[in-house]
XYZ file of C-alpha atoms in Angstrom:
565
model
C -9.377 -37.001 13.124
C -7.681 -37.094 17.118
C -7.786 -33.819 18.345
C -3.753 -33.896 18.860
C -3.229 -35.118 14.632
C -5.260 -31.815 14.100
C -3.343 -29.502 16.860
C -0.108 -30.627 15.657
C -0.907 -30.586 11.497
C -1.935 -26.135 13.055
C 1.990 -26.167 14.673
C 3.769 -27.126 11.859
C 1.254 -24.831 9.560
C 2.556 -22.268 12.329
C 5.826 -22.896 12.302
C 5.768 -22.107 8.562
C 4.518 -19.230 7.797
C 5.693 -17.306 10.878
C 9.734 -18.756 10.862
C 11.461 -16.135 8.678
C 15.401 -14.461 9.146
C 16.778 -13.310 6.976
C 19.991 -10.277 6.383
C 19.497 -7.256 4.697
C 22.773 -6.565 3.410
C 24.202 -2.921 2.659
C 25.954 -1.186 -0.457
C 27.863 1.853 -0.870
C 26.422 4.146 -3.183
C 25.397 8.299 -3.779
C 22.395 10.587 -3.307
C 20.230 9.967 -6.894
C 18.112 12.550 -7.905
C 15.295 11.691 -10.395
C 14.810 13.992 -12.663
C 12.613 14.590 -16.213
C 8.416 13.730 -15.592
C 7.660 12.430 -19.403
C 4.625 10.654 -20.176
C 7.668 8.397 -19.706
C 9.154 10.874 -17.728
C 13.486 11.379 -17.579
C 15.108 11.182 -14.612
C 18.918 11.431 -14.054
C 21.518 9.778 -11.302
C 23.565 11.044 -9.410
C 26.395 10.272 -12.315
C 24.635 11.692 -15.085
C 22.863 7.889 -16.270
C 19.380 8.272 -17.205
C 16.834 6.610 -16.296
C 12.810 6.636 -16.877
C 9.913 7.686 -14.830
C 5.950 7.252 -16.189
C 3.820 9.945 -16.113
C 0.605 8.469 -17.839
C -1.421 10.966 -18.697
C -0.766 13.106 -15.445
C -2.586 9.466 -13.497
C -0.356 7.875 -12.538
C 3.202 8.756 -11.903
C 6.242 5.634 -11.597
C 9.830 5.505 -11.824
C 12.306 2.506 -12.870
C 13.519 0.345 -10.826
C 15.151 -3.213 -11.112
C 13.105 -6.020 -8.791
C 15.289 -9.505 -9.137
C 17.602 -8.772 -12.111
C 14.424 -7.406 -13.845
C 13.822 -3.472 -14.543
C 9.989 -2.480 -14.981
C 8.546 1.158 -13.783
C 6.614 1.307 -10.658
C 4.137 3.722 -9.403
C 5.894 6.305 -6.367
C 2.846 6.460 -3.745
C 3.497 8.784 -0.642
C 0.437 7.212 1.078
C 1.783 3.823 1.070
C 4.614 1.550 2.631
C 4.944 -1.220 0.804
C 6.279 -2.303 -2.496
C 4.273 -4.529 -4.481
C 4.585 -5.867 -7.645
C 2.438 -8.230 -10.688
C 4.324 -8.330 -13.558
C 3.279 -9.896 -17.023
C 7.170 -11.750 -16.974
C 8.631 -13.900 -14.603
C 11.454 -11.938 -11.938
C 14.013 -13.975 -9.765
C 13.029 -14.370 -6.647
C 15.686 -15.096 -3.509
C 13.030 -16.346 -0.823
C 9.495 -17.019 -0.690
C 8.147 -17.001 2.558
C 4.522 -18.377 1.441
C 3.430 -15.669 3.857
C -0.102 -13.786 2.863
C -0.263 -10.509 3.313
C -3.079 -8.437 2.073
C -3.164 -4.720 1.051
C -6.150 -2.729 0.708
C -6.024 0.766 -0.930
C -8.991 3.305 -1.004
C -9.166 2.060 -4.996
C -7.852 -1.115 -5.315
C -7.050 -4.675 -3.372
C -3.931 -6.321 -3.605
C -3.338 -9.881 -2.401
C 0.375 -11.776 -2.501
C 2.819 -13.308 -0.528
C 5.673 -12.140 0.661
C 9.029 -12.127 -0.525
C 13.014 -11.126 -0.794
C 14.573 -10.267 -3.703
C 17.493 -7.645 -4.898
C 15.958 -4.163 -5.630
C 18.134 -0.960 -7.455
C 16.903 2.385 -8.312
C 19.521 4.204 -9.622
C 23.023 4.092 -7.809
C 21.089 2.398 -5.103
C 20.551 -1.211 -4.320
C 19.298 -3.380 -1.176
C 20.249 -6.840 -1.135
C 17.081 -8.850 -0.194
C 14.803 -6.197 0.041
C 10.793 -7.538 1.525
C 8.436 -7.352 -1.153
C 4.822 -8.273 -1.789
C 4.309 -10.893 -4.417
C 0.942 -10.407 -5.916
C -0.828 -12.811 -7.578
C -3.604 -10.755 -7.380
C -4.976 -6.970 -7.883
C -8.458 -5.448 -8.915
C -9.597 -1.351 -10.146
C -5.257 -1.123 -10.651
C -6.001 -0.511 -14.377
C -4.439 2.608 -14.767
C -1.296 1.030 -14.098
C -1.629 -2.057 -15.923
C -2.925 -0.610 -18.092
C 0.305 1.476 -18.901
C 2.433 -0.286 -18.488
C 3.002 -0.225 -14.568
C 3.244 -3.280 -13.003
C 3.262 -2.149 -9.045
C 3.298 0.029 -6.350
C 6.337 2.046 -4.813
C 5.458 3.272 -1.149
C 7.034 6.005 -0.089
C 5.829 6.105 3.914
C 6.789 4.756 7.267
C 8.027 1.811 8.391
C 5.217 1.317 10.749
C 2.061 1.674 7.878
C 3.921 -1.080 6.303
C 1.617 -4.809 6.656
C 4.691 -6.830 5.348
C 6.879 -4.844 8.226
C 4.067 -5.668 10.165
C 3.629 -9.284 8.826
C 7.800 -9.393 10.010
C 7.550 -8.399 13.076
C 5.393 -10.615 13.688
C 7.349 -13.754 12.563
C 10.495 -12.176 13.646
C 10.398 -10.773 16.870
C 14.662 -10.618 17.439
C 15.143 -9.127 14.224
C 13.075 -5.372 13.123
C 15.900 -4.154 10.756
C 14.002 -8.044 8.820
C 11.229 -6.706 6.642
C 11.569 -2.692 6.418
C 10.326 -0.531 3.490
C 13.076 0.115 0.222
C 13.644 3.958 1.839
C 14.296 2.498 6.133
C 16.953 -0.009 3.707
C 18.698 2.967 1.463
C 18.972 5.387 4.136
C 20.423 2.753 6.508
C 23.363 1.914 4.153
C 23.815 6.254 3.643
C 24.118 7.168 7.498
C 25.919 10.569 6.178
C 23.055 11.684 4.023
C 19.881 13.389 4.964
C 17.207 10.295 5.074
C 14.696 12.372 3.042
C 13.508 12.301 -0.446
C 11.585 15.528 -3.542
C 8.847 15.473 -5.423
C 6.750 17.226 -7.397
C 5.194 15.507 -10.181
C 4.942 16.957 -13.947
C 1.664 18.813 -15.938
C 1.315 16.978 -20.195
C 0.100 20.117 -20.899
C -2.135 18.413 -23.937
C -2.061 14.898 -21.944
C 0.642 13.674 -24.413
C 3.991 15.471 -24.690
C 6.998 14.728 -22.893
C 7.303 17.368 -19.849
C 9.359 17.229 -17.069
C 9.455 16.703 -12.943
C 11.290 15.735 -10.732
C 11.945 12.628 -7.654
C 15.120 12.907 -5.839
C 16.648 10.712 -2.576
C 18.705 11.969 -0.291
C 18.744 15.247 -1.655
C 17.481 18.520 -3.537
C 16.878 19.419 -6.832
C 19.314 22.238 -7.992
C 16.536 24.003 -9.218
C 14.592 24.171 -6.585
C 17.785 24.695 -3.603
C 15.105 26.722 -1.570
C 12.709 24.646 -0.840
C 15.706 24.562 2.073
C 14.627 27.749 3.493
C 10.230 27.120 3.370
C 9.017 26.147 6.697
C 9.548 23.135 8.419
C 5.793 21.382 8.805
C 5.295 19.163 11.047
C 4.206 15.358 10.564
C 0.320 15.894 12.873
C -0.156 14.168 14.322
C 3.622 13.950 15.778
C 3.531 10.044 17.330
C 6.031 10.055 18.762
C 6.164 7.237 21.786
C 3.547 6.012 20.469
C 0.860 4.608 17.499
C -2.635 6.079 17.551
C -3.248 6.086 14.220
C -1.106 5.115 11.214
C 1.849 7.198 10.415
C 1.445 9.059 7.555
C 3.058 11.971 5.035
C 0.450 14.291 6.751
C 1.128 18.430 8.204
C -1.525 21.659 9.319
C -2.986 23.376 6.334
C -3.825 26.639 7.504
C -6.768 27.375 4.992
C -7.589 27.506 1.247
C -8.586 30.179 -1.089
C -11.709 30.798 -3.784
C -11.271 34.650 -5.395
C -9.933 35.743 -2.504
C -12.358 34.291 -0.146
C -11.654 32.418 2.908
C -13.784 28.935 2.916
C -14.681 28.117 6.805
C -13.797 24.518 8.126
C -14.829 22.984 10.348
C -12.471 22.319 13.712
C -10.169 19.577 13.021
C -10.790 15.843 14.057
C -7.885 15.614 14.839
C -7.175 17.140 18.378
C -3.141 17.812 17.652
C -3.991 20.559 15.723
C -4.149 23.684 16.248
C -7.075 25.825 16.238
C -8.031 26.931 12.507
C -6.075 24.429 10.816
C -6.922 20.778 9.519
C -5.269 18.245 8.240
C -4.123 17.450 4.938
C -2.400 14.457 3.872
C -0.117 14.831 0.879
C -0.351 11.370 -1.925
C 0.685 11.326 -4.927
C -1.258 7.879 -4.808
C -4.769 10.251 -5.652
C -5.378 11.600 -8.569
C -8.684 13.779 -7.637
C -7.600 14.977 -4.051
C -10.404 14.111 -1.513
C -11.459 17.291 0.730
C -14.450 17.493 2.556
C -18.197 17.843 0.300
C -18.393 22.070 2.045
C -14.707 22.896 0.669
C -15.376 21.332 -3.232
C -19.264 23.077 -3.112
C -17.147 26.647 -2.245
C -15.123 25.636 -5.109
C -17.196 24.955 -7.830
C -20.367 26.361 -7.253
C -18.214 29.848 -7.939
C -16.640 28.614 -11.436
C -20.149 30.134 -13.655
C -21.775 27.359 -15.072
C -21.391 24.340 -13.566
C -23.744 21.531 -12.124
C -23.560 19.232 -9.772
C -24.594 15.719 -10.026
C -26.206 14.140 -6.609
C -26.135 10.777 -7.884
C -22.557 10.940 -9.007
C -21.372 13.217 -6.789
C -19.015 14.873 -9.821
C -19.492 18.301 -11.199
C -19.613 19.484 -14.812
C -17.907 22.462 -15.922
C -17.694 24.552 -18.846
C -14.777 24.067 -19.656
C -13.141 27.432 -20.355
C -14.253 28.451 -17.029
C -12.303 28.563 -14.103
C -11.352 29.508 -10.238
C -8.717 30.674 -8.238
C -7.623 28.295 -5.904
C -5.163 29.197 -3.257
C -4.209 26.453 -0.833
C -1.923 27.721 2.686
C 0.431 26.261 4.044
C 3.157 27.464 7.045
C 2.273 31.319 5.240
C 2.608 30.399 2.079
C 0.403 30.229 -0.607
C -0.179 27.243 -3.177
C -1.767 29.089 -6.041
C -3.473 26.129 -7.899
C -3.499 26.113 -12.152
C -6.404 26.057 -13.743
C -5.451 22.746 -15.771
C -5.662 21.536 -12.101
C -8.921 22.001 -11.184
C -11.362 20.867 -13.501
C -10.098 17.514 -15.595
C -11.051 16.584 -19.714
C -13.652 13.935 -19.418
C -15.551 11.399 -22.129
C -19.568 11.200 -20.495
C -21.951 10.180 -23.193
C -19.450 9.855 -26.240
C -19.434 13.607 -25.306
C -16.381 15.932 -23.857
C -17.083 17.234 -20.274
C -15.318 18.939 -17.262
C -15.167 17.429 -14.091
C -14.153 18.756 -10.548
C -10.724 17.120 -8.947
C -10.957 18.385 -5.643
C -13.982 15.472 -4.393
C -15.840 14.911 -1.903
C -14.391 12.671 0.562
C -16.788 10.920 2.870
C -14.719 10.418 6.247
C -15.849 7.128 8.530
C -17.760 7.252 11.152
C -16.599 8.136 14.857
C -16.774 4.194 15.720
C -13.919 3.244 13.363
C -11.574 5.182 15.560
C -9.135 7.585 14.681
C -7.856 8.778 11.322
C -5.394 11.254 11.656
C -6.436 13.159 8.582
C -9.535 16.372 7.110
C -8.245 14.945 3.778
C -6.041 14.605 1.222
C -4.145 16.524 -1.060
C -3.114 14.388 -4.447
C -1.945 14.938 -8.645
C -4.405 17.415 -8.801
C -2.823 20.051 -5.625
C 0.982 18.341 -5.615
C 1.536 19.344 -9.409
C 1.629 22.821 -8.181
C 4.619 22.175 -6.209
C 8.274 20.863 -5.545
C 7.951 18.580 -1.978
C 10.344 17.670 0.252
C 9.473 14.375 2.550
C 12.091 14.309 5.514
C 12.259 11.388 7.891
C 14.388 13.189 10.361
C 15.916 11.019 12.512
C 13.070 9.262 13.127
C 12.579 5.735 12.866
C 11.075 2.329 14.642
C 14.241 1.921 16.709
C 14.636 6.399 17.145
C 11.561 8.334 17.437
C 12.725 11.319 19.135
C 12.810 13.079 15.830
C 9.454 14.181 13.952
C 9.270 13.686 10.782
C 8.350 17.161 8.063
C 8.045 18.500 4.695
C 8.646 21.239 3.004
C 7.689 22.412 -0.020
C 7.541 25.547 -2.530
C 5.260 26.564 -4.460
C 6.422 26.300 -8.348
C 2.854 27.723 -9.930
C 2.712 31.666 -11.046
C -0.725 32.172 -10.645
C -0.720 35.008 -13.096
C 1.201 33.027 -16.181
C -0.812 29.768 -15.530
C -4.267 32.033 -15.451
C -3.030 33.659 -18.877
C -1.673 30.412 -20.894
C -5.425 28.550 -19.232
C -7.877 28.681 -22.364
C -5.192 28.137 -25.259
C -4.442 25.268 -23.467
C -7.797 23.972 -22.408
C -8.865 24.335 -26.682
C -6.009 21.905 -27.120
C -6.719 19.723 -24.232
C -10.807 19.405 -25.754
C -9.731 19.721 -28.935
C -7.897 16.223 -28.181
C -10.388 14.714 -26.657
C -12.547 15.408 -29.281
C -10.658 13.613 -31.480
C -10.032 10.776 -29.513
C -13.923 10.402 -29.333
C -14.391 9.415 -33.170
C -11.237 7.272 -32.887
C -11.526 5.930 -29.555
C -7.852 4.206 -28.671
C -8.446 1.067 -25.789
C -10.153 1.440 -22.895
C -9.164 2.265 -19.480
C -11.923 2.465 -16.775
C -9.022 2.880 -14.174
C -8.210 6.559 -14.216
C -8.153 7.410 -10.581
C -5.073 6.135 -9.681
C -4.090 3.679 -6.641
C -6.402 5.665 -4.686
C -4.535 4.764 -1.557
C -5.235 6.590 1.117
C -3.306 5.779 2.602
C -3.589 2.456 3.645
C -6.004 2.912 6.185
C -5.728 -0.352 8.083
C -8.596 -1.032 10.402
C -8.022 -2.969 13.351
C -10.395 -5.407 15.224
C -13.476 -3.556 13.623
C -17.228 -4.797 13.651
C -19.875 -5.272 11.113
C -18.192 -3.295 8.241
C -19.603 -0.609 6.619
C -19.262 0.174 2.718
C -16.247 2.203 3.714
C -14.520 0.087 5.554
C -14.787 -2.497 3.355
C -13.210 -0.586 0.203
C -10.575 0.770 2.847
C -8.342 -0.753 5.994
C -9.958 1.984 8.584
C -7.669 2.145 11.981
C -9.293 0.960 15.089
C -7.176 -0.150 17.586
C -5.669 2.331 21.978
C -2.059 3.648 22.050
C 0.402 1.339 20.988
C 4.289 1.364 22.232
C 6.456 2.105 19.201
C 9.790 0.550 21.382
C 7.768 -2.190 24.091
C 10.706 -3.589 26.390
C 10.088 -6.854 25.009
C 10.816 -6.581 21.705
C 9.627 -4.888 18.320
C 6.166 -2.958 18.250
C 3.320 -5.408 17.299
C 0.564 -4.392 15.021
C -2.272 -7.794 14.785
C -4.468 -6.717 11.680
C -7.333 -9.520 11.354
C -10.602 -9.191 8.633
C -14.120 -9.432 9.862
C -14.189 -12.994 9.953
C -15.658 -15.487 12.821
C -12.695 -17.309 14.491
C -12.304 -20.605 15.531
C -11.550 -21.719 18.975
C -10.205 -24.916 19.203
C -10.486 -25.755 23.035
C -7.897 -28.554 23.059
C -5.247 -26.563 20.873
C -3.108 -23.954 22.804
C -3.532 -20.051 23.018
C -0.988 -18.782 20.400
C -2.145 -22.037 17.792
C -5.538 -20.557 18.023
C -4.669 -17.323 16.909
C -2.417 -19.086 14.178
C -5.031 -20.800 13.271
C -7.861 -18.501 12.586
C -4.661 -16.582 10.362
C -3.981 -19.388 8.777
C -7.413 -20.938 7.726
C -8.382 -16.692 5.963
C -6.005 -16.908 4.556
C -5.334 -20.298 2.958
C -8.926 -22.178 4.783
C -8.752 -24.606 0.917
C -5.936 -25.736 1.274
C -6.140 -26.157 5.336
C -9.772 -27.586 4.811
C -7.775 -30.316 1.879
C -5.126 -31.237 3.511
C -7.704 -31.564 6.842
C -9.822 -33.968 3.815
C -5.988 -35.932 3.382
C -5.058 -36.613 6.664
C -8.946 -37.695 7.488
C -8.415 -40.037 4.813
C -5.130 -41.246 5.515
C -6.448 -41.796 8.791
C -8.942 -43.966 8.419
C -7.187 -46.170 5.557
C -4.184 -46.611 8.446
C -6.189 -48.153 10.748
C -8.335 -50.304 8.119
C -5.303 -51.341 7.297
C -4.050 -52.409 11.034
C -7.459 -54.269 11.476
C -6.949 -56.204 8.501
C -3.051 -56.509 9.212
C -4.052 -57.749 12.757
C -6.667 -60.046 11.506
C -3.628 -61.621 8.876
C -1.947 -62.086 11.951
C -4.729 -63.359 14.941
C -5.626 -66.141 11.998
C -1.663 -66.858 11.463
C -1.416 -67.315 15.141
C -3.731 -69.890 15.453
C -3.065 -71.777 12.534
C 0.327 -72.020 13.637
C -0.879 -73.485 17.346
C -2.855 -75.939 15.106
C -0.223 -76.786 13.437
C 2.595 -77.460 16.299
C 0.331 -79.132 18.933
C -0.977 -81.743 16.229
C 1.724 -84.215 16.242
C 1.154 -84.933 20.275
C -2.397 -85.652 19.750
C -2.422 -89.058 21.367
C -4.951 -90.863 19.428
C -7.628 -94.061 20.845
C -6.508 -96.303 17.990
C -2.829 -96.020 18.952
C -2.620 -97.878 22.257
């Protein structure tokens, strides 16, 4: 095939995948307060209307949204930024861009194309909200089997793969592709740019239990949170990104049975001496902390046994420890119910650790900006306000911060632990005798805050499970336009010397996500070119023969023959 034809094909495809100019229309709304987490968690909005939020047996927490005119539950995830859905029913899509995006979480992957449609939550509505219409999702059994059909990311725009992709194709409009929360805040300028979460606990893993999710206001029962210390995001990253921005704050310490654990020096340079950096992530069921800290907790519990092959502690269900985390000089006791979890192993009821070992990636991958991830096992013990402050992609003058209020009374929790745990064990024993449908994914989304990797090589096992950051400082607002974050995977790039550099770059992106389609297209064009060439030769031969016949017919009448003389 001629080089110019191949170049033309890729140029055309690049135009299709990158051209996008869509407005987001604001509509007036009032702050929403979502209340009541149960196995379907009740929430009420500003006008008193009741909505539903799912608490799938203390594994997944989700809220109802309306997307494309259809209402369904979606998981709340402070560790990621994108909205993605995979539904067994059709939803109305206003604009399908065919821009491919692959989201890789700590556990699970989701692949699809960016699309736009109206999205509502309570009184809030965003017209033409960008979301990922997923066609392939793996290891998300915990949400799908509970009738939850995707994830609502509650983190920052710069952590959004959709936002980054739209930046590449919409350089003149930095608002297209923003997260759902950013769009809500943009259309409600007078309301605080914050949301709050308090995860409920189903004591018997089956009954209703209230919890809280609010946007733009505090829950009326926890107004004291406004007086709590403001824990600034660390690293602050005001002028440039060195890692993906997350809901990460400095932790003072951890103690077990009154004894403090000595953490290693933080891997985050901005952390104060003696402090570590923790990400607060509702997408993680089991908190991820250093291995030595896990040992410190569970070796303090009588009868705990460590399985080296699985990395899991098995603990006598009736035993526990006094676990406390400290933030901003405030103690946060952990309910004994959240230190271990009742599980079925080899057809027997056992209890296992809920604070588990986090294996950080190798140093050469690049800075992560965190030392540990505190998930559901911690967050069920605090009411947490996540405040974006004035920090946006266009305004980096304010540092986002978190405020937390303890919600667990240590003495009361210890007094009620035995009775509730006995009921949990009895329920699990009964389920062994009469097993429910299997659920092979009980770990939640496990987002690790979508640790995207950039330009890495020789991926390790962890790199294949979680995208890791590896990039130099990137200005948030370069003089010539919005930030450009280019995410690449481990592959061998093509290099077509007859193409411009920009076309080569786009061609690599297209081949990575649509290789078979592009190959089929190229083969088809080659076949058409060959057929056209053969047809052209055939037509040329026929025209040549016809011309010769015409010349011969015209010449014969004037031939002079000998017999005519």
